[in-house]
Amino acid sequence: MREYETTFIVRAELSDDAVRQLSDRIKSVIERHNGAVLDFQIMGRQNLAYRIEKQAKGNYVFIDYTGDTAVVAEVERTLRLDEGILKFLTVKTGENVDAKVRLEEIRVRKEKLAEAMAAPAVAAEAASKSEEATEEVTEAIEENANA
Amino acid sequence: MPKKKFDKKFDKKNDKKKFGTGRKKSCRFCQDKELRIDYKDGRLLLGFVTERGRLVPRRITGNCAFHQREVTLAVKRARILAYIPFTATQVRHANF
């Protein structure tokens, strides 16, 4: 089994529900051809660096999956037939991949990322607390001065 | 036939002395192992193209050969997905 990742750009005016429906269709295509979806992200509406079909914005969707060449062919055919798709790109990222192992790896990586995202928030909280403390101290000093 | 004499004119070591210290830039991606080259990271890749959108050579970016190859591939992929422009003239259309 090989690992592939496909990024495709959906017309920005399409609703989130429509994008989700489309993504589910592609996921089912992958599963029907004995592939496994490893990762899936709707990355949201972004400005395009150049206009595609007169559109300045697009909704980016990213799918990471395993499978053989038939899966890629079928996924790309589905994308090509859909008129809501502006552009897509499939990249091979691994050879002889075990889907279960990769799924676990991706899960661990995501957890780490979430932790890293949470860590600055905790630090910021601590900073605001220390700020409050210094405020109290300055207030106390002012009170003393007044007395 | 006598051996060729060492020609000082083409001595690279001496040239370096002539033209400044020649500070060697080190590869960003070798120094920071956490930094990943990803074609989806348009902001990172914009640092490796000129304002007109052309790839910046290795002697300027300071990347090692391996990572410059990775960057080149990533830039080409990012262009296809409209993360970064092919040319500068296209930027004008995008910001109408």
Coordinates of N, CA and C in Angstrom, one line a residue, chain A residues 5 7-9 43 46-52 56 60 62 87-89 91-92, chain B residues 38-40 77-87 90-91 93-96:
Chain A
E5 N -1.4 12.0 -0.6 CA -2.2 13.0 0.0 C -2.7 13.9 -1.2
T7 N -4.8 17.4 -2.1 CA -5.3 18.7 -1.7 C -6.2 19.2 -2.9
F8 N -7.4 19.6 -2.6 CA -8.2 20.2 -3.7 C -8.9 21.5 -3.2
I9 N -9.1 22.3 -4.2 CA -9.7 23.6 -3.9 C -11.1 23.7 -4.4
M43 N -9.4 23.0 5.4 CA -8.4 24.1 5.8 C -9.1 25.5 5.7
Q46 N -9.3 30.5 1.6 CA -8.1 31.3 1.6 C -8.1 32.0 0.2
N47 N -7.3 33.1 0.2 CA -7.0 33.8 -1.0 C -6.2 33.0 -1.9
L48 N -6.5 33.0 -3.2 CA -5.7 32.3 -4.1 C -4.6 33.2 -4.6
A49 N -3.4 32.7 -4.9 CA -2.3 33.5 -5.4 C -2.5 34.1 -6.8
Y50 N -3.4 33.4 -7.5 CA -3.8 33.8 -8.9 C -5.2 33.3 -9.1
R51 N -5.9 34.0 -10.0 CA -7.3 33.6 -10.3 C -7.4 32.3 -11.0
I52 N -8.3 31.4 -10.5 CA -8.6 30.2 -11.2 C -10.1 30.2 -11.5
A56 N -11.2 34.4 -6.9 CA -10.0 34.9 -6.2 C -9.9 34.2 -4.9
Y60 N -9.9 25.2 0.8 CA -8.9 24.1 0.6 C -9.3 22.9 1.5
F62 N -8.0 18.9 2.4 CA -6.8 18.0 2.4 C -7.1 16.6 2.9
K87 N -9.2 23.1 -8.5 CA -8.0 22.5 -8.8 C -7.7 21.5 -7.8
F88 N -6.8 20.5 -8.1 CA -6.4 19.5 -7.2 C -5.0 19.0 -7.4
L89 N -4.3 18.5 -6.4 CA -3.0 18.0 -6.6 C -2.8 16.7 -5.7
V91 N -0.1 13.9 -4.2 CA 1.3 13.7 -4.0 C 1.5 12.4 -3.3
K92 N 2.5 11.6 -3.8 CA 2.8 10.3 -3.1 C 3.8 10.6 -2.0
Chain B
D38 N 7.0 22.1 3.6 CA 5.7 21.6 3.2 C 5.2 22.5 2.1
Y39 N 4.7 21.9 1.0 CA 4.1 22.7 -0.1 C 2.9 23.5 0.3
K40 N 2.3 23.1 1.5 CA 1.1 23.8 1.9 C 1.4 25.0 2.7
R77 N 5.1 22.7 -6.3 CA 3.8 22.2 -5.9 C 2.8 23.3 -5.4
A78 N 3.4 24.2 -4.6 CA 2.6 25.3 -4.0 C 2.1 26.2 -5.1
R79 N 2.8 26.4 -6.2 CA 2.4 27.2 -7.3 C 1.1 26.6 -8.0
I80 N 1.2 25.2 -8.1 CA 0.0 24.5 -8.7 C -1.2 24.8 -7.9
L81 N -1.1 24.7 -6.6 CA -2.3 24.9 -5.7 C -2.6 26.3 -5.3
A82 N -1.9 27.3 -6.0 CA -2.2 28.7 -5.8 C -1.9 29.2 -4.4
Y83 N -1.0 28.5 -3.7 CA -0.5 29.1 -2.5 C 0.4 30.2 -2.7
I84 N 1.3 30.1 -3.7 CA 2.2 31.2 -4.1 C 2.0 31.4 -5.6
P85 N 2.3 32.6 -6.1 CA 2.0 32.9 -7.5 C 3.1 32.3 -8.4
F86 N 2.8 32.1 -9.7 CA 3.8 31.7 -10.7 C 4.6 32.9 -11.1
T87 N 3.9 34.1 -11.3 CA 4.6 35.3 -11.6 C 3.9 36.5 -10.9
Q90 N 0.4 38.1 -11.9 CA -0.8 37.5 -11.5 C -1.3 38.0 -10.1
V91 N -0.3 38.5 -9.3 CA -0.7 39.0 -8.0 C -1.7 40.1 -8.1
H93 N -4.0 40.6 -10.2 CA -5.4 40.1 -10.5 C -6.0 39.6 -9.2
A94 N -5.2 38.9 -8.4 CA -5.7 38.3 -7.2 C -6.2 39.3 -6.2
N95 N -5.6 40.5 -6.2 CA -6.0 41.5 -5.2 C -7.0 42.6 -5.7
F96 N -7.8 42.2 -6.7 CA -8.6 43.3 -7.2 C -9.7 43.6 -6.2

